Short mmCIF file of C-alpha atoms in Angstrom, two decimals:
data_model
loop_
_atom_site.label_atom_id
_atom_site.label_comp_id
_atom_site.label_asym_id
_atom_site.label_seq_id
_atom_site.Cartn_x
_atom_site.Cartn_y
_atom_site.Cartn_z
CA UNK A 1 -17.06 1.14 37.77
CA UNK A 2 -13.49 0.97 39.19
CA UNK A 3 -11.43 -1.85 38.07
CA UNK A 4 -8.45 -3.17 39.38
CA UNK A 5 -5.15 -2.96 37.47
CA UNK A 6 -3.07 -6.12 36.60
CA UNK A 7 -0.44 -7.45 34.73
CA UNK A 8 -1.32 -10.61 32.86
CA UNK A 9 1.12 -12.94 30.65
CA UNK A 10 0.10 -13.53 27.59
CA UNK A 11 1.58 -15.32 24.35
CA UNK A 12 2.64 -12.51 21.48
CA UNK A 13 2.02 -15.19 19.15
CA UNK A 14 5.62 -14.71 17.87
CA UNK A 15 5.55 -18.36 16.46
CA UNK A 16 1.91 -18.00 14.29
CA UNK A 17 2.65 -19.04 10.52
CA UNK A 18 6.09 -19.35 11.67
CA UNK A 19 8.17 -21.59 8.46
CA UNK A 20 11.43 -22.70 9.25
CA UNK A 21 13.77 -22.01 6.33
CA UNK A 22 14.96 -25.84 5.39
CA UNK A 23 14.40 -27.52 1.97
CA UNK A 24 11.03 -29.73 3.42
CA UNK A 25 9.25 -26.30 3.64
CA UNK A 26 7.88 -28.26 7.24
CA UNK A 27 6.55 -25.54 9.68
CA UNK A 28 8.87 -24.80 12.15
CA UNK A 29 8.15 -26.51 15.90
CA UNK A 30 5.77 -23.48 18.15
CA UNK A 31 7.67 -20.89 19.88
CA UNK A 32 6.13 -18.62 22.45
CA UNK A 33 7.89 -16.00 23.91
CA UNK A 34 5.99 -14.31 26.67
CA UNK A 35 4.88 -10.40 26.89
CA UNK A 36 3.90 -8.63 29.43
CA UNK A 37 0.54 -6.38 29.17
CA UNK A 38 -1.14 -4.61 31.21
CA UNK A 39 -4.89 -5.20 31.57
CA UNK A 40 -7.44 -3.59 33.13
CA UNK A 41 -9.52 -6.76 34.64
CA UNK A 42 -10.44 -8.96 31.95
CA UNK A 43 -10.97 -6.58 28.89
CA UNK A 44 -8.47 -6.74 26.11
CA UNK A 45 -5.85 -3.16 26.43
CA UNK A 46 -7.29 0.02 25.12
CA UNK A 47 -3.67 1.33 24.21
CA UNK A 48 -0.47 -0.62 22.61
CA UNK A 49 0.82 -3.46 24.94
CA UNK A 50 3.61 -2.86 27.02
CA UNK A 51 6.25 -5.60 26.17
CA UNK A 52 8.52 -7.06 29.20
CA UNK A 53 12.50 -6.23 28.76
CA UNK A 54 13.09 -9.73 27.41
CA UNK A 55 10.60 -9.49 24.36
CA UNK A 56 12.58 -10.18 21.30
CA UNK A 57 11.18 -7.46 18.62
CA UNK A 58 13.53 -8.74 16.23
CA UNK A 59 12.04 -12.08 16.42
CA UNK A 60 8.38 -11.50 16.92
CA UNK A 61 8.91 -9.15 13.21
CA UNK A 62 10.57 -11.84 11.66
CA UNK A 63 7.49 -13.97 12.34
CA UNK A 64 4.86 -12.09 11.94
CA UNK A 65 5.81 -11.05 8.33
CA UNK A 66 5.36 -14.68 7.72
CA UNK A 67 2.43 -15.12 9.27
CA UNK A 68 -0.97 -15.63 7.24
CA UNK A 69 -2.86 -12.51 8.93
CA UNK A 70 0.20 -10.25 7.57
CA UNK A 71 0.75 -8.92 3.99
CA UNK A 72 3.27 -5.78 2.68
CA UNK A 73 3.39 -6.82 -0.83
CA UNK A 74 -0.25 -5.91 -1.87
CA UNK A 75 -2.97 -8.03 -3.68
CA UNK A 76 -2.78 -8.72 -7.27
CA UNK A 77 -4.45 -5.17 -8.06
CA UNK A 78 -1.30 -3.11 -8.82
CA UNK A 79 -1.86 -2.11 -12.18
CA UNK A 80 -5.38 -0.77 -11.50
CA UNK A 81 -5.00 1.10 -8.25
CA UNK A 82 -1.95 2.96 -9.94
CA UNK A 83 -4.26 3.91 -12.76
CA UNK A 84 -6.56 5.29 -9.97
CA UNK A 85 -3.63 6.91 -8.48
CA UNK A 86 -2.60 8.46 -12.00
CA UNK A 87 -5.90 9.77 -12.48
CA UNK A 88 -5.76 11.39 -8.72
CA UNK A 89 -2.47 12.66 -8.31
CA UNK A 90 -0.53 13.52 -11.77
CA UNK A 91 0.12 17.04 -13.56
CA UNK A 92 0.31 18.00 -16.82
CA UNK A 93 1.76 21.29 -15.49
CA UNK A 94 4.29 19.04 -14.27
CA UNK A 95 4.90 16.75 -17.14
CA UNK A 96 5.33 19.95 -19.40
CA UNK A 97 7.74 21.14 -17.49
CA UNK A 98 9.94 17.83 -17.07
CA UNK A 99 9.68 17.60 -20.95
CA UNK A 100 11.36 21.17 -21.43
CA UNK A 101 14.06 20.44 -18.88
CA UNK A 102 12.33 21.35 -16.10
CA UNK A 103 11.44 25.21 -16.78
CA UNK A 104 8.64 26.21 -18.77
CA UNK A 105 7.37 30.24 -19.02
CA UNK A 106 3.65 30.98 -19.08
CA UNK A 107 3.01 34.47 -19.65
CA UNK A 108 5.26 36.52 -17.10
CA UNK A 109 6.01 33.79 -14.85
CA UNK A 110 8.99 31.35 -15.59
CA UNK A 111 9.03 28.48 -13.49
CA UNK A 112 11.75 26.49 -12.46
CA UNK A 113 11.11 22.96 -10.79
CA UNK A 114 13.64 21.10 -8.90
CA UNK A 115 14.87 17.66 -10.64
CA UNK A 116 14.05 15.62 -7.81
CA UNK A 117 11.00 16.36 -6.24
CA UNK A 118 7.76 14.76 -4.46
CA UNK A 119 6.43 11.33 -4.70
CA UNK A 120 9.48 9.54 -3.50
CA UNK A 121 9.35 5.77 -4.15
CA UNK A 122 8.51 4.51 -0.65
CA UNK A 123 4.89 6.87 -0.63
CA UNK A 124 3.90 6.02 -3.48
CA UNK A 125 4.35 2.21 -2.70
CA UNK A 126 2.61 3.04 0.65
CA UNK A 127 -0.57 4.99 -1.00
CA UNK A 128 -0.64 2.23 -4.01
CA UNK A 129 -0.82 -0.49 -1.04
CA UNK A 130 -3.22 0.84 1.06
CA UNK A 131 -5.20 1.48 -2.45
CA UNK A 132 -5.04 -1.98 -2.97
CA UNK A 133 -6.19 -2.81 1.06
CA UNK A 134 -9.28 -1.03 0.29
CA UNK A 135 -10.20 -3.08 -2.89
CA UNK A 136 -9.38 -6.12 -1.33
CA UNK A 137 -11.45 -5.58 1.48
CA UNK A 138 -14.64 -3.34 0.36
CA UNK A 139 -16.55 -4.63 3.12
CA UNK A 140 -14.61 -5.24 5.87
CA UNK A 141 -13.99 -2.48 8.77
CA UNK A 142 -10.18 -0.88 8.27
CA UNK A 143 -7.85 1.17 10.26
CA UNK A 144 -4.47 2.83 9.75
CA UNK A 145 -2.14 3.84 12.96
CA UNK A 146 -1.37 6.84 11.92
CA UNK A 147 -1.42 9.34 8.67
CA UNK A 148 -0.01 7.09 5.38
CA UNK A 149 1.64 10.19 4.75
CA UNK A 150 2.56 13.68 6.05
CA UNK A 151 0.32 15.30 3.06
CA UNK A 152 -3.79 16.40 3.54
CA UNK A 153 -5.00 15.93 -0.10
CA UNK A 154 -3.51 12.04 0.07
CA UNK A 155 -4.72 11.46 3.79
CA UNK A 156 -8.45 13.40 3.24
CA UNK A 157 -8.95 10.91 0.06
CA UNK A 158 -8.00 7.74 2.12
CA UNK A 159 -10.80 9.08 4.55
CA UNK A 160 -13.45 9.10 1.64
CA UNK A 161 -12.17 5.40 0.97
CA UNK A 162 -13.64 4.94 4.86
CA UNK A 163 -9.88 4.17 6.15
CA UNK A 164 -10.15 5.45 9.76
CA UNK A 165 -7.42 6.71 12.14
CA UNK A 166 -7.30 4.74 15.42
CA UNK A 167 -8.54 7.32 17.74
CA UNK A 168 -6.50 8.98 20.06
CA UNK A 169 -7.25 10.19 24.11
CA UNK A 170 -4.95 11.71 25.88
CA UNK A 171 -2.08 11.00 23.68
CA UNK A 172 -2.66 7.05 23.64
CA UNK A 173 -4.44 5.05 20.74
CA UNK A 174 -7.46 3.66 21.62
CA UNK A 175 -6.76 -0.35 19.96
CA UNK A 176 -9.82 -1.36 21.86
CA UNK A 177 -12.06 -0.16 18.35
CA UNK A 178 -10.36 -2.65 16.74
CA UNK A 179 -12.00 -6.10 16.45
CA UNK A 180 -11.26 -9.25 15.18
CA UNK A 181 -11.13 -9.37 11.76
CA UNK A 182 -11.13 -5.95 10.90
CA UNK A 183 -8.04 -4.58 8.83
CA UNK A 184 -5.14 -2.36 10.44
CA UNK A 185 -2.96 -0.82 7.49
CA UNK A 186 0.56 0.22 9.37
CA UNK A 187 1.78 3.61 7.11
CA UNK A 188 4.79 4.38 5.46
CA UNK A 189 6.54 5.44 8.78
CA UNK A 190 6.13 2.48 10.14
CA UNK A 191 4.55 1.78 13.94
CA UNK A 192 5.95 0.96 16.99
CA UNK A 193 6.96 -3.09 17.97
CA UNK A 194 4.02 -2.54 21.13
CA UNK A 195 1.47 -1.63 18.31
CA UNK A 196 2.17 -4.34 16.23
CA UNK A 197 1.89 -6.83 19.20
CA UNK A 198 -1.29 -5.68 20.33
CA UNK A 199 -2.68 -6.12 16.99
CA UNK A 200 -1.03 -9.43 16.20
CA UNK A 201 -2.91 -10.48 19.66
CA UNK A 202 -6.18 -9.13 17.76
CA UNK A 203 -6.05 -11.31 15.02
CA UNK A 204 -6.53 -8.62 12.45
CA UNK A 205 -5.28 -8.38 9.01
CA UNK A 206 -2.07 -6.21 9.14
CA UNK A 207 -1.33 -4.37 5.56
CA UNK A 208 2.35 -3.49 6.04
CA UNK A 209 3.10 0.15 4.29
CA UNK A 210 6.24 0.47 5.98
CA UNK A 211 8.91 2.26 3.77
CA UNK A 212 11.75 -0.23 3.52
CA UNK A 213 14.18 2.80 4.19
CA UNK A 214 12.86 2.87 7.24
CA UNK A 215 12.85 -0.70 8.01
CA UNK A 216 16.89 -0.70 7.51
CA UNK A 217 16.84 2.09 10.31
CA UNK A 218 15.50 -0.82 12.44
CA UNK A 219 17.48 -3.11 11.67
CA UNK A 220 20.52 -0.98 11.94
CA UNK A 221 19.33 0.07 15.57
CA UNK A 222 18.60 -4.02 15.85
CA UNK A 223 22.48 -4.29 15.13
CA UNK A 224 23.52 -2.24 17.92
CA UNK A 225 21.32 -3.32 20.56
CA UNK A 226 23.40 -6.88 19.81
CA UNK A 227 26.31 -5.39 20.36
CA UNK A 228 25.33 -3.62 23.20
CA UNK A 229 25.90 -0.45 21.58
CA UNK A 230 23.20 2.88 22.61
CA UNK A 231 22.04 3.81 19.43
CA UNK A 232 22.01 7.77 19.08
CA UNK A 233 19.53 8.88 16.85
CA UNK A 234 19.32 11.65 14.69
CA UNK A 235 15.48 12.60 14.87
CA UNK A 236 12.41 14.12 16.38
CA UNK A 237 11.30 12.25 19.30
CA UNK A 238 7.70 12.53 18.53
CA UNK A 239 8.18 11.49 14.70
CA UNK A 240 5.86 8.47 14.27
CA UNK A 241 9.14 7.38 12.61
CA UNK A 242 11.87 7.83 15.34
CA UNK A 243 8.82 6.10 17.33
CA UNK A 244 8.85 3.07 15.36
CA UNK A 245 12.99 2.86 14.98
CA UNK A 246 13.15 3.46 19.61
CA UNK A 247 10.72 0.48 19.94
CA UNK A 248 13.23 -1.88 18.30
CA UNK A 249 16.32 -0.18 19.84
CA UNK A 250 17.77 -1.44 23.22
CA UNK A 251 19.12 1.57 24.82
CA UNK A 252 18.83 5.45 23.08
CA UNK A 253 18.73 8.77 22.64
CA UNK A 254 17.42 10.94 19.74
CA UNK A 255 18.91 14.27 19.28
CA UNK A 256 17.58 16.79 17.01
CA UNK A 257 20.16 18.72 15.65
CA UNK A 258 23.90 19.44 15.71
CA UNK A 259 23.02 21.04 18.93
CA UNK A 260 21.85 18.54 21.20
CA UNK A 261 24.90 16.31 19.94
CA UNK A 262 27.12 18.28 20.79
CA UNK A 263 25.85 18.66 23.88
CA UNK A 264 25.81 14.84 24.66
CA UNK A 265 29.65 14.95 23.22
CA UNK A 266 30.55 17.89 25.31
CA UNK A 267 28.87 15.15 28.57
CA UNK A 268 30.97 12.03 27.44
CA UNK A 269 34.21 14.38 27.64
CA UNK A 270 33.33 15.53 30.80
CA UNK A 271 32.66 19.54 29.31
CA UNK A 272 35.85 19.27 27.93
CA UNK A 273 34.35 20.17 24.31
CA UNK A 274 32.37 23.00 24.56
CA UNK A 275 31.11 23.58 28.34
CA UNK A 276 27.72 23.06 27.47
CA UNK A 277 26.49 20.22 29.60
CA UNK A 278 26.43 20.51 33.18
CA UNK A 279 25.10 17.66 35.61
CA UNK A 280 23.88 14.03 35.68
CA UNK A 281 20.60 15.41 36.66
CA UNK A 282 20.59 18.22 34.15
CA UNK A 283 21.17 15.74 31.56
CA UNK A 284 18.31 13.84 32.09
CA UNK A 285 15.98 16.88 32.56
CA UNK A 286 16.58 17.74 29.00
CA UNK A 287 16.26 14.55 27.47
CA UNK A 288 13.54 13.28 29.68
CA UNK A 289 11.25 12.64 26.42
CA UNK A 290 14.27 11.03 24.33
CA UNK A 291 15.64 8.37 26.26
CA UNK A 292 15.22 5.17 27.03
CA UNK A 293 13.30 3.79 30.08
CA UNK A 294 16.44 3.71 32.81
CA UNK A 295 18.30 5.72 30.35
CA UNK A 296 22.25 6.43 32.73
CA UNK A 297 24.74 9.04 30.44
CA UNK A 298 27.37 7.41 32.73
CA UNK A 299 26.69 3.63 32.21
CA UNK A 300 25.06 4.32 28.66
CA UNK A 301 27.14 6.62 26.32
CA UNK A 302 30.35 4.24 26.44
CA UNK A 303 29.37 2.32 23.09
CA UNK A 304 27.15 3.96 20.69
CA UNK A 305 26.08 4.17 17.17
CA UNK A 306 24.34 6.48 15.05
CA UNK A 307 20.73 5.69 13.27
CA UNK A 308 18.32 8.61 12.03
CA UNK A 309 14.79 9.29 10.93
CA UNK A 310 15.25 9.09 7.55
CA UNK A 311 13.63 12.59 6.59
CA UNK A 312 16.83 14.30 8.59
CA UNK A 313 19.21 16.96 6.76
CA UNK A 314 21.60 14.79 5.27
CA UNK A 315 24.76 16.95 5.91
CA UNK A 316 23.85 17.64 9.24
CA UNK A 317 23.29 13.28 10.23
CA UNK A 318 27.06 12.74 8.97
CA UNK A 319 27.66 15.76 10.94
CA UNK A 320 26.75 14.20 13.99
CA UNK A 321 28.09 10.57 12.97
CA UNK A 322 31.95 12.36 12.27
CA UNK A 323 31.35 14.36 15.64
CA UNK A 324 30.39 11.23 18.06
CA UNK A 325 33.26 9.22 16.02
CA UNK A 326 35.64 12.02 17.24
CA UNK A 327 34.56 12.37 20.90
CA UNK A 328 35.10 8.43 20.80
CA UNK A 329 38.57 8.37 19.55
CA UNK A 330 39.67 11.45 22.26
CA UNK A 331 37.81 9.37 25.21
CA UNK A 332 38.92 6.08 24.44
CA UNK A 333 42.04 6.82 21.86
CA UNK A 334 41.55 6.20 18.40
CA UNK A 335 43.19 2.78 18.65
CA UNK A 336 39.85 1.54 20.65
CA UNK A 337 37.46 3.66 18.76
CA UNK A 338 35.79 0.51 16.99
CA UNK A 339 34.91 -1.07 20.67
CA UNK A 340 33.26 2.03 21.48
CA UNK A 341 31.62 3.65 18.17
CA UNK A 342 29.76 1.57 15.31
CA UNK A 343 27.90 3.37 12.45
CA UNK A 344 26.22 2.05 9.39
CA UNK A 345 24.59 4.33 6.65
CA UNK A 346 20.99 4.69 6.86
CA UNK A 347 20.28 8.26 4.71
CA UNK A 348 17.63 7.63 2.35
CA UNK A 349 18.40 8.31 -1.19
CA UNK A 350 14.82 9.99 -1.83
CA UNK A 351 15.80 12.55 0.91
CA UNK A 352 18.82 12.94 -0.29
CA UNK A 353 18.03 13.40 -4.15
CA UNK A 354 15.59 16.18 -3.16
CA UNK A 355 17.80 18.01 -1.02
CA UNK A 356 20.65 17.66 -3.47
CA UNK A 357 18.19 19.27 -5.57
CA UNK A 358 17.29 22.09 -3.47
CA UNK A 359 20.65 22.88 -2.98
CA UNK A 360 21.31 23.14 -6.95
CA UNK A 361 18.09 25.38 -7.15
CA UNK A 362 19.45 27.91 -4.56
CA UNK A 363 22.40 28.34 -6.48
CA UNK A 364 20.08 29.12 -9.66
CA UNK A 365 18.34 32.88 -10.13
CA UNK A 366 15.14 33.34 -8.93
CA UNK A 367 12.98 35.77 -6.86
CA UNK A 368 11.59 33.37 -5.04
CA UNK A 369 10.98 29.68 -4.00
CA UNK A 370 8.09 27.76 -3.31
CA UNK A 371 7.78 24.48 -1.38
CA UNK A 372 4.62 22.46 -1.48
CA UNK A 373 4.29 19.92 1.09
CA UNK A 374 2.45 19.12 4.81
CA UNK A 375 3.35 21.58 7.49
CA UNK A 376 4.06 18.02 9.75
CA UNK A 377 6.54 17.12 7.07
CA UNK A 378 9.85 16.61 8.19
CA UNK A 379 11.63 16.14 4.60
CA UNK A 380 9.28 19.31 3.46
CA UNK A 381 10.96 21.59 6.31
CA UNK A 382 14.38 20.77 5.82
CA UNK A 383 13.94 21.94 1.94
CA UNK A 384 12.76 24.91 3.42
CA UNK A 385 15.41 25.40 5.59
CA UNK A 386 17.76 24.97 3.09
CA UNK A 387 16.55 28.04 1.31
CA UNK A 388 16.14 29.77 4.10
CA UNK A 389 20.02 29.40 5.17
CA UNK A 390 20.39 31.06 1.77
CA UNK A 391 18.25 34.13 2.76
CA UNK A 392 15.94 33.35 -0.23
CA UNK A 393 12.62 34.10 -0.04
CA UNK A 394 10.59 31.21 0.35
CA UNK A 395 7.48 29.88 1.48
CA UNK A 396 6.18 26.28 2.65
CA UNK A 397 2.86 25.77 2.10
CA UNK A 398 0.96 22.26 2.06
CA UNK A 399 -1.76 23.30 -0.38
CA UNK A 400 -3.15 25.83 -2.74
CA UNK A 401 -5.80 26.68 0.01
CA UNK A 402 -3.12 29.01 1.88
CA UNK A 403 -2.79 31.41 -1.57
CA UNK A 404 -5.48 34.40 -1.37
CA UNK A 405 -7.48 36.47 -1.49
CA UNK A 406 -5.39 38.66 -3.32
CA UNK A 407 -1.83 38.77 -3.61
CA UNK A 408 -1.55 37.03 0.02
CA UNK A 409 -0.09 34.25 1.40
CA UNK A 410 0.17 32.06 4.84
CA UNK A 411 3.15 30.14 5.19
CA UNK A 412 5.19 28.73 7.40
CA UNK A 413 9.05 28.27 8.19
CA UNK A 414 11.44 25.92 8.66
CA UNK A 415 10.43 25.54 12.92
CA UNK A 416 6.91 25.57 12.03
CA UNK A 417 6.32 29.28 12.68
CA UNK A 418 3.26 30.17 11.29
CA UNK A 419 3.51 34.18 8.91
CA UNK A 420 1.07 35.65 6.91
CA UNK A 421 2.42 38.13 4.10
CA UNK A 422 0.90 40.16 1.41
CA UNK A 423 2.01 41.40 -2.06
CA UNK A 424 4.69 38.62 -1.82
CA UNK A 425 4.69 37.75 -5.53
CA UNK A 426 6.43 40.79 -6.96
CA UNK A 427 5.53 42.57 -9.47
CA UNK A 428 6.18 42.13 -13.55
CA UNK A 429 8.48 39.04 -14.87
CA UNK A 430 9.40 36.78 -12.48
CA UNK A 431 11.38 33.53 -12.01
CA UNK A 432 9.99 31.17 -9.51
CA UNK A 433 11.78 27.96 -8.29
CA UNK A 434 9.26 25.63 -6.77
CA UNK A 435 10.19 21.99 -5.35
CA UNK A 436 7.94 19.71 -2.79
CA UNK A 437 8.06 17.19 -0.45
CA UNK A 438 8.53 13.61 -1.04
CA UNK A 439 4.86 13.16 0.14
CA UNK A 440 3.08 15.37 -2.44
CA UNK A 441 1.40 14.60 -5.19
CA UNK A 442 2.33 16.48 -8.60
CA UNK A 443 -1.48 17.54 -8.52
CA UNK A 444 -0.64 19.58 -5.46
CA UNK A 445 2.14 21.32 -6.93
CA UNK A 446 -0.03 22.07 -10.42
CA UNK A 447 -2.76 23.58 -7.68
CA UNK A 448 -0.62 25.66 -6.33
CA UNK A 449 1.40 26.92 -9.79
CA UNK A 450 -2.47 27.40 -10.97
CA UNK A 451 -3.16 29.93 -7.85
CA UNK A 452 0.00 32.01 -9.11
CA UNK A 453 -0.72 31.96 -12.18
CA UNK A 454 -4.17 33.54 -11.71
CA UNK A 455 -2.33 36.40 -9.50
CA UNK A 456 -0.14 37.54 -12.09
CA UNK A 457 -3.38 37.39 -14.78
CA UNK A 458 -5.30 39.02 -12.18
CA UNK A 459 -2.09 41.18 -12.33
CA UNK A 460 -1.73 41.63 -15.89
CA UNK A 461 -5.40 42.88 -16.52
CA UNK A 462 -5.37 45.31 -14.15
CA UNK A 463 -2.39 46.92 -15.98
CA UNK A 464 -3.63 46.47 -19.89
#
């Protein structure tokens, strides 16, 4: 039956369990901002709302963590769901090696592990709270936006806990499965401002797994929509992540690499820096998928400020911050460079620690590296690609599944290309480095170290 599109104003509930911050603890007086949906005759949306230009996001966050259908702290079953997680997760291939200084030999393989590696901080908070959302709630109906994490063995145990992914057609999440009632756990990425809205309007309880690394990212790209600065940001436009941070941002544009800055610099100066942007038009044809709605390179790109997805090469982020600073100060002279250029730093020290490591392990002998992690990973490919710049072998795989039969492997590299290779652990003695991503488990690593060692047995045998 055909229905007939309309746009209806309705209250995003921005005030609900609203407490204004005096010493009477009183509730603050309502406030209700209005947001613009679109509906599709009187059924709730199927997809995220679409807010109107003067929705506050900074406001309507600030209330709803306050609000009494809204919780990022957990339940009062910490100590028990990390016992679970122990049991689940942890290696004693990995504890023996961090006891012995993080290289251990068994039989003719020496492995070396990276001293920062998996499990960052922020996922393990995320998979301990949505843990915690499940024994809360054993009865009650819940969702999650998107993965918790970029890693199968975490996300296909979550599914046995019956935590469901909001389904997807044609590239749009179908909210309309959610009722009233049920519970919506947000994951470590976080999830766009629209998304939280539309649940908000559900009534649902919200369980709030949001790394707070990546919650300064939005507050940073808060910051320069205030000062009417475009936020550039160093990403992957599809990144649930660099999602999230563009829904809170005024104006943007994400850039992937070194690359694409330089070709937004090389526009501000008018080609003057290396001739590699061309037109107005051009322009927008290549970034048609990374700008915001109304997005002008001639109206836009005369304040900006740099934000990134956190899981970004560090090197190559401050990179990109020095080079936008510079193309300010020869535009506008360096005296006026603060009016026109704002940055704040918004690396995340997990990222950072493991590639710090990574780099320390390619200095280091070894025949080969491996890096254990899911192939949608972001942090996972740029440790690859670290070791890759150093033309040692090395191969990402996201579990011990892609070892075998044989002395085979299928990996993939740092741009996601997919290679198959056999005989790739040599022969005899060999030194292995082997590092993950900050979304892995230990017991994923220890799976995979288990596969090699069963190789070289296999190996060994066959020789005796």
């Amino acid at each position: 039956m055909a229905t007939t599109l309309q746009f209806c104003r309705v209250c995003a509930r921005t005030d609900i369990g609203s407490r204004h911050n005096n010493r009477s603890g009183a509730l603050a007086p309502p406030r209700r901002r209005p947001v613009i949906v679109r509906c599709s005759g009187e059924k709730s949306p199927s997809s995220a709302a679409a807010i109107g230009a003067e929705f506050d996001a900074k406001l309507f966050r600030h209330n709803l963590t306050r609000s009494d259908n809204y919780n990022r702290r957990g339940f009062g079953h910490k100590e028990e769901t990390l016992e679970l997680m122990n049991q689940e997760y942890t290696s004693d291939i990995i504890k023996k090696l961090k006891e012995n200084g993080y290289e251990y030999t068994w039989g003719n393989v020496k492995v070396k592990l990276a001293e920062a590696y998996g499990f960052c901080w922020g996922v393990e908070r995320a998979v301990q709270i949505a843990y915690e959302a499940r024994k809360q709630f054993p009865e009650e109906k819940i969702w999650i936006t998107n993965e918790i994490i970029h890693n199968p063995t975490v996300n296909k145990r979550l599914e046995e806990m019956a935590v469901q992914n909001i389904p997807v057609e044609e590239g749009k999440k179908q909210f309309d499965v959610v009722n009233k009632g049920d519970v919506v756990v947000l994951p470590a990425f976080g999830a766009a401002v629209e998304e939280m809205v539309t649940l908000n309007n559900k009534n649902v309880q919200i369980v709030d797994t949001t790394c707070p690394w990546v919650s300064k990212v939005w507050t940073t790209v808060e910051k320069h929509k205030k000062g009417d600065y475009t936020s550039i940001i160093h990403g992957k436009y599809s990144h649930e992540e660099t999602v999230a941070t563009a829904s809170f941002a005024g104006k943007y544009i994400i850039v992937k690499n070194m690359k694409e800055a330089e070709y937004v610099c090389d526009y501000i100066l008018g080609g003057e820096l290396n001739g590699s942007s061309s037109t107005k038009e051009a322009f927008l044809e290549k970034f048609k998928k990374a700008v915001s709605k109304g997005f002008d390179p001639d109206v836009d790109l005369v304040k900006v400020g740099i934000a990134n997805q956190t899981t970004m090469l560090k090197g190559e982020t401050e990179e990109i911050g020095k080079l936008v600073e510079k193309t300010m100060m020869r535009k506008f002279g360096v005296e006026n460079v603060n009016e026109h250029f704002i940055s704040f730093n918004t690396i995340c020290d997990a990222t950072q620690e493991r590639q710090d490591a990574m780099y320390k392990m390619v200095e280091e002998k070894v025949d080969l590296i491996l890096v254990v992690g899911g192939w949608n990973s972001s942090n996972t490919s740029h440790l690859q690609e670290i070791a890759e710049d150093r033309g040692i072998p090395s191969y990402w795989i996201d579990s011990e599944k892609r070892i075998g039969p044989g002395n085979k492997i299928a990996y993939k590299l740092m741009h996601g290309e997919l290679v198959e290779k056999e005989n790739w652990l040599p022969k005899g003695q060999i030194t292995i480095g082997i590092t993950s991503g900050a979304s892995t488990p230990d017991k994923a690593v220890e799976d995979v170290l288990k596969k090699v060692f069963e190789i070289k047995r296999e190996e060994a045998l066959q020789l005796a």
